[in-house]
Amino acid sequence: AKSRKVRGSNYVQISTIDYETMEPRCRTVVFRGFMKDLPFGAVEEVLRGDSTQEEEDSSLSSSGKYTDCVMKMITDLRSNKVSEVESFQTTGKRNGNTVEMVWWFPKSSEQYRIRGNLQFIGNGGPLTNTNDATSNHNDYFVGERKQQWGNLSDMAREQFYWDNPGIPYCSVKGHEQGVPPGGRDEEGKVLPVPESFLLMLLYPTKIDYLKLGENYRQIDEWKWEGGESQWEQLRMNP
């Protein structure tokens, strides 16, 4: 609660792997809250790679167990993090969308290392949508993406109309004239969501918690066993 009032406490670091060099890549992104009312069939698709359980009959669908844990961020379709994750997935690598986030709370000296699966939501829903069950939830995902676009500040929206990230900056006068100020039209209305804007979701599977000062460490891990699933906790040495 103390750290929520600290400016910048919603900044988190998230790391991926460069498929070409097998080197880590880390960057700071803005945490924008947790997903609400996420269909559990969509969770299964991301965490297990299938959706064999019927949501109505499955004990996995209990919203209190998992679905409020999915973390929401945004990114650009043209950014390296997207291509890095997709490079592993297109080659069929197991857990190719696994990433790790670090969230540090300076006021309370607490650290969360959150490992999980990353999902990108574009115009038509999840970018790597290969499952019919997830397709059934596309309207939900597209709606959440649209809402997040509308919630952005004008400055944040405008960035998605800039030139590709990572290329040399063009200093020619008037070069930016094609960028709509604030991502709005001439009447001041927010423009439709551009293809470059992605909702980025992290589905946690393992949380390594450390509280300095008390030398307390705990690991929470999401376990699937025999059709049942739950969070399991274990205290560890710091």
PDB file of C-alpha atoms in Angstrom:
ATOM      1  CA  ALA A   1       0.000   0.000   0.000  1.00  0.00           C
ATOM      2  CA  LYS A   2       2.886   2.368   0.771  1.00  0.00           C
ATOM      3  CA  SER A   3       4.496   1.872  -2.636  1.00  0.00           C
ATOM      4  CA  ARG A   4       1.293   2.536  -4.589  1.00  0.00           C
ATOM      5  CA  LYS A   5       1.661   6.215  -3.703  1.00  0.00           C
ATOM      6  CA  VAL A   6       5.238   6.392  -5.032  1.00  0.00           C
ATOM      7  CA  ARG A   7       5.547   7.919  -8.488  1.00  0.00           C
ATOM      8  CA  GLY A   8       6.855   5.304 -10.909  1.00  0.00           C
ATOM      9  CA  SER A   9       5.818   2.316  -8.792  1.00  0.00           C
ATOM     10  CA  ASN A  10       3.879   1.001 -11.786  1.00  0.00           C
ATOM     11  CA  TYR A  11       7.085   0.730 -13.831  1.00  0.00           C
ATOM     12  CA  VAL A  12       8.258  -2.861 -14.185  1.00  0.00           C
ATOM     13  CA  GLN A  13      11.152  -4.540 -15.973  1.00  0.00           C
ATOM     14  CA  ILE A  14      10.434  -7.402 -18.348  1.00  0.00           C
ATOM     15  CA  SER A  15      13.003  -9.597 -20.084  1.00  0.00           C
ATOM     16  CA  THR A  16      12.934 -11.689 -23.250  1.00  0.00           C
ATOM     17  CA  ILE A  17      15.576 -13.611 -25.205  1.00  0.00           C
ATOM     18  CA  ASP A  18      16.963 -12.580 -28.593  1.00  0.00           C
ATOM     19  CA  TYR A  19      16.521 -15.728 -30.689  1.00  0.00           C
ATOM     20  CA  GLU A  20      19.438 -14.922 -33.013  1.00  0.00           C
ATOM     21  CA  THR A  21      22.062 -14.321 -30.308  1.00  0.00           C
ATOM     22  CA  MET A  22      20.431 -16.125 -27.343  1.00  0.00           C
ATOM     23  CA  GLU A  23      21.159 -13.034 -25.255  1.00  0.00           C
ATOM     24  CA  PRO A  24      18.746 -11.519 -22.706  1.00  0.00           C
ATOM     25  CA  ARG A  25      16.936  -8.282 -23.492  1.00  0.00           C
ATOM     26  CA  CYS A  26      15.403  -6.241 -20.680  1.00  0.00           C
ATOM     27  CA  ARG A  27      13.301  -3.081 -20.760  1.00  0.00           C
ATOM     28  CA  THR A  28      10.988  -1.030 -18.560  1.00  0.00           C
ATOM     29  CA  VAL A  29       7.262  -1.000 -19.319  1.00  0.00           C
ATOM     30  CA  VAL A  30       4.216   0.420 -17.553  1.00  0.00           C
ATOM     31  CA  PHE A  31       1.961  -1.948 -15.629  1.00  0.00           C
ATOM     32  CA  ARG A  32      -1.636  -0.919 -16.374  1.00  0.00           C
ATOM     33  CA  GLY A  33      -3.629  -3.119 -14.028  1.00  0.00           C
ATOM     34  CA  PHE A  34      -5.041  -6.638 -13.976  1.00  0.00           C
ATOM     35  CA  MET A  35      -7.455  -8.084 -16.506  1.00  0.00           C
ATOM     36  CA  LYS A  36     -11.016  -8.468 -15.271  1.00  0.00           C
ATOM     37  CA  ASP A  37     -13.480 -11.258 -16.090  1.00  0.00           C
ATOM     38  CA  LEU A  38     -10.961 -13.047 -18.313  1.00  0.00           C
ATOM     39  CA  PRO A  39     -12.544 -16.243 -19.748  1.00  0.00           C
ATOM     40  CA  PHE A  40     -10.730 -19.218 -18.297  1.00  0.00           C
ATOM     41  CA  GLY A  41     -10.720 -21.079 -21.599  1.00  0.00           C
ATOM     42  CA  ALA A  42      -8.394 -18.353 -22.869  1.00  0.00           C
ATOM     43  CA  VAL A  43      -6.140 -18.859 -19.837  1.00  0.00           C
ATOM     44  CA  GLU A  44      -5.827 -22.577 -20.529  1.00  0.00           C
ATOM     45  CA  GLU A  45      -4.859 -21.907 -24.126  1.00  0.00           C
ATOM     46  CA  VAL A  46      -1.958 -19.709 -23.033  1.00  0.00           C
ATOM     47  CA  LEU A  47      -0.720 -21.753 -20.076  1.00  0.00           C
ATOM     48  CA  ARG A  48      -1.264 -25.264 -21.410  1.00  0.00           C
ATOM     49  CA  GLY A  49      -1.404 -24.834 -25.143  1.00  0.00           C
ATOM     50  CA  ASP A  50      -4.846 -26.452 -25.267  1.00  0.00           C
ATOM     51  CA  SER A  51      -8.355 -26.000 -23.984  1.00  0.00           C
ATOM     52  CA  THR A  52      -9.619 -29.528 -23.484  1.00  0.00           C
ATOM     53  CA  GLN A  53     -11.647 -28.743 -20.388  1.00  0.00           C
ATOM     54  CA  GLU A  54     -15.195 -27.463 -20.721  1.00  0.00           C
ATOM     55  CA  GLU A  55     -15.426 -24.152 -18.895  1.00  0.00           C
ATOM     56  CA  GLU A  56     -18.871 -24.816 -17.476  1.00  0.00           C
ATOM     57  CA  ASP A  57     -17.887 -28.128 -15.897  1.00  0.00           C
ATOM     58  CA  SER A  58     -14.248 -27.566 -15.065  1.00  0.00           C
ATOM     59  CA  SER A  59     -13.049 -26.730 -11.578  1.00  0.00           C
ATOM     60  CA  LEU A  60     -10.342 -24.744 -13.335  1.00  0.00           C
ATOM     61  CA  SER A  61     -12.823 -22.056 -14.223  1.00  0.00           C
ATOM     62  CA  SER A  62     -13.003 -20.717 -10.695  1.00  0.00           C
ATOM     63  CA  SER A  63     -12.221 -17.028 -11.170  1.00  0.00           C
ATOM     64  CA  GLY A  64     -10.853 -16.798  -7.649  1.00  0.00           C
ATOM     65  CA  LYS A  65      -8.033 -19.179  -8.517  1.00  0.00           C
ATOM     66  CA  TYR A  66      -6.357 -17.522 -11.428  1.00  0.00           C
ATOM     67  CA  THR A  67      -8.190 -15.271 -13.858  1.00  0.00           C
ATOM     68  CA  ASP A  68      -7.670 -12.049 -11.887  1.00  0.00           C
ATOM     69  CA  CYS A  69      -3.880 -12.564 -11.959  1.00  0.00           C
ATOM     70  CA  VAL A  70      -3.251 -11.666 -15.605  1.00  0.00           C
ATOM     71  CA  MET A  71      -1.197  -8.469 -15.844  1.00  0.00           C
ATOM     72  CA  LYS A  72      -1.902  -5.815 -18.471  1.00  0.00           C
ATOM     73  CA  MET A  73       0.632  -3.708 -20.386  1.00  0.00           C
ATOM     74  CA  ILE A  74       0.912  -2.305 -23.912  1.00  0.00           C
ATOM     75  CA  THR A  75       3.534  -2.420 -26.659  1.00  0.00           C
ATOM     76  CA  ASP A  76       4.156  -1.669 -30.320  1.00  0.00           C
ATOM     77  CA  LEU A  77       3.750  -4.411 -32.923  1.00  0.00           C
ATOM     78  CA  ARG A  78       7.050  -3.251 -34.428  1.00  0.00           C
ATOM     79  CA  SER A  79       9.024  -3.541 -31.178  1.00  0.00           C
ATOM     80  CA  ASN A  80      11.784  -6.095 -30.623  1.00  0.00           C
ATOM     81  CA  LYS A  81       9.991  -7.819 -27.770  1.00  0.00           C
ATOM     82  CA  VAL A  82       7.247  -8.948 -30.145  1.00  0.00           C
ATOM     83  CA  SER A  83       9.618 -10.393 -32.728  1.00  0.00           C
ATOM     84  CA  GLU A  84      11.746 -12.013 -30.021  1.00  0.00           C
ATOM     85  CA  VAL A  85       8.808 -13.918 -28.556  1.00  0.00           C
ATOM     86  CA  GLU A  86       7.364 -14.810 -31.952  1.00  0.00           C
ATOM     87  CA  SER A  87      10.741 -16.131 -33.199  1.00  0.00           C
ATOM     88  CA  PHE A  88      10.637 -18.875 -30.571  1.00  0.00           C
ATOM     89  CA  GLN A  89       6.977 -19.668 -31.160  1.00  0.00           C
ATOM     90  CA  THR A  90       7.260 -19.967 -34.949  1.00  0.00           C
ATOM     91  CA  THR A  91      10.099 -22.476 -34.591  1.00  0.00           C
ATOM     92  CA  GLY A  92       7.988 -24.645 -32.322  1.00  0.00           C
ATOM     93  CA  LYS A  93      10.149 -24.082 -29.236  1.00  0.00           C
ATOM     94  CA  ARG A  94       8.428 -25.184 -26.041  1.00  0.00           C
ATOM     95  CA  ASN A  95       7.596 -22.275 -23.731  1.00  0.00           C
ATOM     96  CA  GLY A  96       8.698 -19.850 -26.426  1.00  0.00           C
ATOM     97  CA  ASN A  97       6.561 -17.099 -24.906  1.00  0.00           C
ATOM     98  CA  THR A  98       8.022 -17.444 -21.391  1.00  0.00           C
ATOM     99  CA  VAL A  99       9.383 -14.194 -19.969  1.00  0.00           C
ATOM    100  CA  GLU A 100      10.314 -12.830 -16.552  1.00  0.00           C
ATOM    101  CA  MET A 101       9.319  -9.561 -14.933  1.00  0.00           C
ATOM    102  CA  VAL A 102      10.890  -7.784 -11.955  1.00  0.00           C
ATOM    103  CA  TRP A 103       8.753  -5.462  -9.862  1.00  0.00           C
ATOM    104  CA  TRP A 104      10.532  -3.540  -7.085  1.00  0.00           C
ATOM    105  CA  PHE A 105       8.720  -1.565  -4.391  1.00  0.00           C
ATOM    106  CA  PRO A 106      11.253   0.867  -2.844  1.00  0.00           C
ATOM    107  CA  LYS A 107       9.030   2.106  -0.025  1.00  0.00           C
ATOM    108  CA  SER A 108       8.532  -1.357   1.457  1.00  0.00           C
ATOM    109  CA  SER A 109      11.752  -2.964   0.108  1.00  0.00           C
ATOM    110  CA  GLU A 110       9.832  -5.759  -1.623  1.00  0.00           C
ATOM    111  CA  GLN A 111      10.761  -7.514  -4.837  1.00  0.00           C
ATOM    112  CA  TYR A 112       8.573  -9.690  -7.063  1.00  0.00           C
ATOM    113  CA  ARG A 113      10.139 -11.787  -9.795  1.00  0.00           C
ATOM    114  CA  ILE A 114       7.231 -12.920 -11.939  1.00  0.00           C
ATOM    115  CA  ARG A 115       7.747 -15.623 -14.545  1.00  0.00           C
ATOM    116  CA  GLY A 116       4.985 -16.360 -16.999  1.00  0.00           C
ATOM    117  CA  ASN A 117       3.686 -16.523 -20.543  1.00  0.00           C
ATOM    118  CA  LEU A 118       3.356 -13.428 -22.688  1.00  0.00           C
ATOM    119  CA  GLN A 119       0.452 -12.836 -25.071  1.00  0.00           C
ATOM    120  CA  PHE A 120      -0.030 -10.028 -27.594  1.00  0.00           C
ATOM    121  CA  ILE A 121      -3.505  -8.839 -28.592  1.00  0.00           C
ATOM    122  CA  GLY A 122      -3.869  -7.194 -32.003  1.00  0.00           C
ATOM    123  CA  ASN A 123      -6.692  -6.201 -34.343  1.00  0.00           C
ATOM    124  CA  GLY A 124      -8.151  -9.700 -34.593  1.00  0.00           C
ATOM    125  CA  GLY A 125      -7.314 -10.950 -31.107  1.00  0.00           C
ATOM    126  CA  PRO A 126      -4.229 -12.926 -29.959  1.00  0.00           C
ATOM    127  CA  LEU A 127      -1.421 -12.736 -32.537  1.00  0.00           C
ATOM    128  CA  THR A 128      -0.612 -16.445 -32.282  1.00  0.00           C
ATOM    129  CA  ASN A 129      -4.203 -17.637 -32.268  1.00  0.00           C
ATOM    130  CA  THR A 130      -4.209 -21.296 -33.282  1.00  0.00           C
ATOM    131  CA  ASN A 131      -6.992 -22.633 -31.101  1.00  0.00           C
ATOM    132  CA  ASP A 132     -10.748 -22.508 -31.727  1.00  0.00           C
ATOM    133  CA  ALA A 133     -11.474 -21.998 -28.027  1.00  0.00           C
ATOM    134  CA  THR A 134      -9.393 -18.823 -27.958  1.00  0.00           C
ATOM    135  CA  SER A 135     -11.073 -17.695 -31.163  1.00  0.00           C
ATOM    136  CA  ASN A 136     -14.369 -17.777 -29.289  1.00  0.00           C
ATOM    137  CA  HIS A 137     -12.983 -15.141 -26.925  1.00  0.00           C
ATOM    138  CA  ASN A 138     -11.646 -12.779 -29.586  1.00  0.00           C
ATOM    139  CA  ASP A 139     -14.459 -10.266 -29.049  1.00  0.00           C
ATOM    140  CA  TYR A 140     -13.470 -10.015 -25.388  1.00  0.00           C
ATOM    141  CA  PHE A 141      -9.799  -9.428 -26.184  1.00  0.00           C
ATOM    142  CA  VAL A 142     -10.493  -6.929 -28.968  1.00  0.00           C
ATOM    143  CA  GLY A 143     -12.840  -5.013 -26.666  1.00  0.00           C
ATOM    144  CA  GLU A 144     -10.208  -4.837 -23.915  1.00  0.00           C
ATOM    145  CA  ARG A 145      -7.628  -3.597 -26.405  1.00  0.00           C
ATOM    146  CA  LYS A 146      -9.957  -0.887 -27.671  1.00  0.00           C
ATOM    147  CA  GLN A 147     -10.741   0.255 -24.137  1.00  0.00           C
ATOM    148  CA  GLN A 148      -7.041   0.466 -23.256  1.00  0.00           C
ATOM    149  CA  TRP A 149      -6.380   2.547 -26.384  1.00  0.00           C
ATOM    150  CA  GLY A 150      -9.007   5.037 -25.283  1.00  0.00           C
ATOM    151  CA  ASN A 151      -7.544   5.187 -21.773  1.00  0.00           C
ATOM    152  CA  LEU A 152      -4.084   6.263 -22.954  1.00  0.00           C
ATOM    153  CA  SER A 153      -2.810   9.805 -22.699  1.00  0.00           C
ATOM    154  CA  ASP A 154      -2.556  11.755 -25.963  1.00  0.00           C
ATOM    155  CA  MET A 155       1.239  11.595 -25.795  1.00  0.00           C
ATOM    156  CA  ALA A 156       1.221   7.801 -25.431  1.00  0.00           C
ATOM    157  CA  ARG A 157      -1.255   7.320 -28.318  1.00  0.00           C
ATOM    158  CA  GLU A 158       0.772   9.525 -30.623  1.00  0.00           C
ATOM    159  CA  GLN A 159       3.832   7.265 -30.360  1.00  0.00           C
ATOM    160  CA  PHE A 160       2.080   4.490 -32.253  1.00  0.00           C
ATOM    161  CA  TYR A 161       2.022   6.666 -35.390  1.00  0.00           C
ATOM    162  CA  TRP A 162       5.751   7.399 -35.297  1.00  0.00           C
ATOM    163  CA  ASP A 163       8.338   5.740 -37.526  1.00  0.00           C
ATOM    164  CA  ASN A 164       9.450   2.206 -36.671  1.00  0.00           C
ATOM    165  CA  PRO A 165      11.170   1.866 -33.273  1.00  0.00           C
ATOM    166  CA  GLY A 166      14.910   1.253 -33.413  1.00  0.00           C
ATOM    167  CA  ILE A 167      15.709   3.078 -36.663  1.00  0.00           C
ATOM    168  CA  PRO A 168      17.782   6.300 -36.832  1.00  0.00           C
ATOM    169  CA  TYR A 169      15.819   9.405 -35.952  1.00  0.00           C
ATOM    170  CA  CYS A 170      14.894  11.660 -38.861  1.00  0.00           C
ATOM    171  CA  SER A 171      15.575  15.320 -38.072  1.00  0.00           C
ATOM    172  CA  VAL A 172      14.251  16.703 -41.372  1.00  0.00           C
ATOM    173  CA  LYS A 173      11.931  19.602 -40.675  1.00  0.00           C
ATOM    174  CA  GLY A 174       8.290  18.688 -41.182  1.00  0.00           C
ATOM    175  CA  HIS A 175       9.003  14.956 -41.157  1.00  0.00           C
ATOM    176  CA  GLU A 176       6.455  14.403 -38.383  1.00  0.00           C
ATOM    177  CA  GLN A 177       3.623  16.220 -40.144  1.00  0.00           C
ATOM    178  CA  GLY A 178       1.816  12.968 -40.921  1.00  0.00           C
ATOM    179  CA  VAL A 179       1.535  12.069 -37.227  1.00  0.00           C
ATOM    180  CA  PRO A 180      -1.945  12.909 -35.866  1.00  0.00           C
ATOM    181  CA  PRO A 181      -1.489  15.009 -32.706  1.00  0.00           C
ATOM    182  CA  GLY A 182      -2.513  12.979 -29.685  1.00  0.00           C
ATOM    183  CA  GLY A 183      -3.840  10.202 -31.908  1.00  0.00           C
ATOM    184  CA  ARG A 184      -6.941  12.315 -32.584  1.00  0.00           C
ATOM    185  CA  ASP A 185      -8.730  13.472 -35.726  1.00  0.00           C
ATOM    186  CA  GLU A 186      -9.419  17.071 -36.754  1.00  0.00           C
ATOM    187  CA  GLU A 187     -12.500  17.147 -34.536  1.00  0.00           C
ATOM    188  CA  GLY A 188     -10.532  16.030 -31.514  1.00  0.00           C
ATOM    189  CA  LYS A 189     -11.957  12.509 -31.421  1.00  0.00           C
ATOM    190  CA  VAL A 190      -9.677   9.581 -30.630  1.00  0.00           C
ATOM    191  CA  LEU A 191      -8.764   7.734 -33.829  1.00  0.00           C
ATOM    192  CA  PRO A 192      -9.532   4.006 -34.280  1.00  0.00           C
ATOM    193  CA  VAL A 193      -6.956   1.642 -32.818  1.00  0.00           C
ATOM    194  CA  PRO A 194      -3.978   1.385 -35.217  1.00  0.00           C
ATOM    195  CA  GLU A 195      -2.489  -1.985 -36.140  1.00  0.00           C
ATOM    196  CA  SER A 196       0.748  -1.034 -34.364  1.00  0.00           C
ATOM    197  CA  PHE A 197      -0.959  -0.906 -30.945  1.00  0.00           C
ATOM    198  CA  LEU A 198      -0.914  -4.164 -28.992  1.00  0.00           C
ATOM    199  CA  LEU A 199      -2.319  -5.102 -25.624  1.00  0.00           C
ATOM    200  CA  MET A 200       0.402  -7.136 -23.892  1.00  0.00           C
ATOM    201  CA  LEU A 201      -0.683  -9.657 -21.261  1.00  0.00           C
ATOM    202  CA  LEU A 202       1.470 -11.585 -18.801  1.00  0.00           C
ATOM    203  CA  TYR A 203       0.016 -14.817 -17.416  1.00  0.00           C
ATOM    204  CA  PRO A 204       2.053 -15.554 -14.246  1.00  0.00           C
ATOM    205  CA  THR A 205       3.129 -19.136 -13.555  1.00  0.00           C
ATOM    206  CA  LYS A 206       5.746 -18.561 -10.841  1.00  0.00           C
ATOM    207  CA  ILE A 207       6.174 -15.664  -8.401  1.00  0.00           C
ATOM    208  CA  ASP A 208       9.363 -15.316  -6.361  1.00  0.00           C
ATOM    209  CA  TYR A 209       8.702 -12.852  -3.539  1.00  0.00           C
ATOM    210  CA  LEU A 210      11.441 -11.300  -1.374  1.00  0.00           C
ATOM    211  CA  LYS A 211      11.032  -8.806   1.463  1.00  0.00           C
ATOM    212  CA  LEU A 212      14.327  -7.258   2.493  1.00  0.00           C
ATOM    213  CA  GLY A 213      14.699  -6.250   6.118  1.00  0.00           C
ATOM    214  CA  GLU A 214      12.744  -9.302   7.239  1.00  0.00           C
ATOM    215  CA  ASN A 215      14.756 -11.779   5.132  1.00  0.00           C
ATOM    216  CA  TYR A 216      11.512 -13.379   4.018  1.00  0.00           C
ATOM    217  CA  ARG A 217      11.218 -15.202   0.702  1.00  0.00           C
ATOM    218  CA  GLN A 218       8.294 -17.174  -0.716  1.00  0.00           C
ATOM    219  CA  ILE A 219       7.650 -18.863  -4.037  1.00  0.00           C
ATOM    220  CA  ASP A 220       4.124 -19.214  -5.414  1.00  0.00           C
ATOM    221  CA  GLU A 221       3.743 -21.548  -8.398  1.00  0.00           C
ATOM    222  CA  TRP A 222       0.698 -22.395 -10.500  1.00  0.00           C
ATOM    223  CA  LYS A 223       0.393 -26.184 -10.748  1.00  0.00           C
ATOM    224  CA  TRP A 224      -1.654 -28.384 -13.109  1.00  0.00           C
ATOM    225  CA  GLU A 225      -2.184 -31.911 -11.819  1.00  0.00           C
ATOM    226  CA  GLY A 226      -4.765 -34.419 -13.006  1.00  0.00           C
ATOM    227  CA  GLY A 227      -7.254 -31.892 -14.271  1.00  0.00           C
ATOM    228  CA  GLU A 228      -6.935 -29.770 -11.134  1.00  0.00           C
ATOM    229  CA  SER A 229      -5.030 -26.526 -10.790  1.00  0.00           C
ATOM    230  CA  GLN A 230      -4.059 -24.251  -7.945  1.00  0.00           C
ATOM    231  CA  TRP A 231      -1.403 -21.934  -6.556  1.00  0.00           C
ATOM    232  CA  GLU A 232       1.129 -23.678  -4.311  1.00  0.00           C
ATOM    233  CA  GLN A 233       3.254 -21.718  -1.829  1.00  0.00           C
ATOM    234  CA  LEU A 234       6.625 -22.591  -0.358  1.00  0.00           C
ATOM    235  CA  ARG A 235       8.820 -20.501   1.932  1.00  0.00           C
ATOM    236  CA  MET A 236      12.452 -20.412   0.821  1.00  0.00           C
ATOM    237  CA  ASN A 237      15.754 -19.253   2.210  1.00  0.00           C
ATOM    238  CA  PRO A 238      16.565 -15.725   0.904  1.00  0.00           C
TER     239      PRO A 238
END
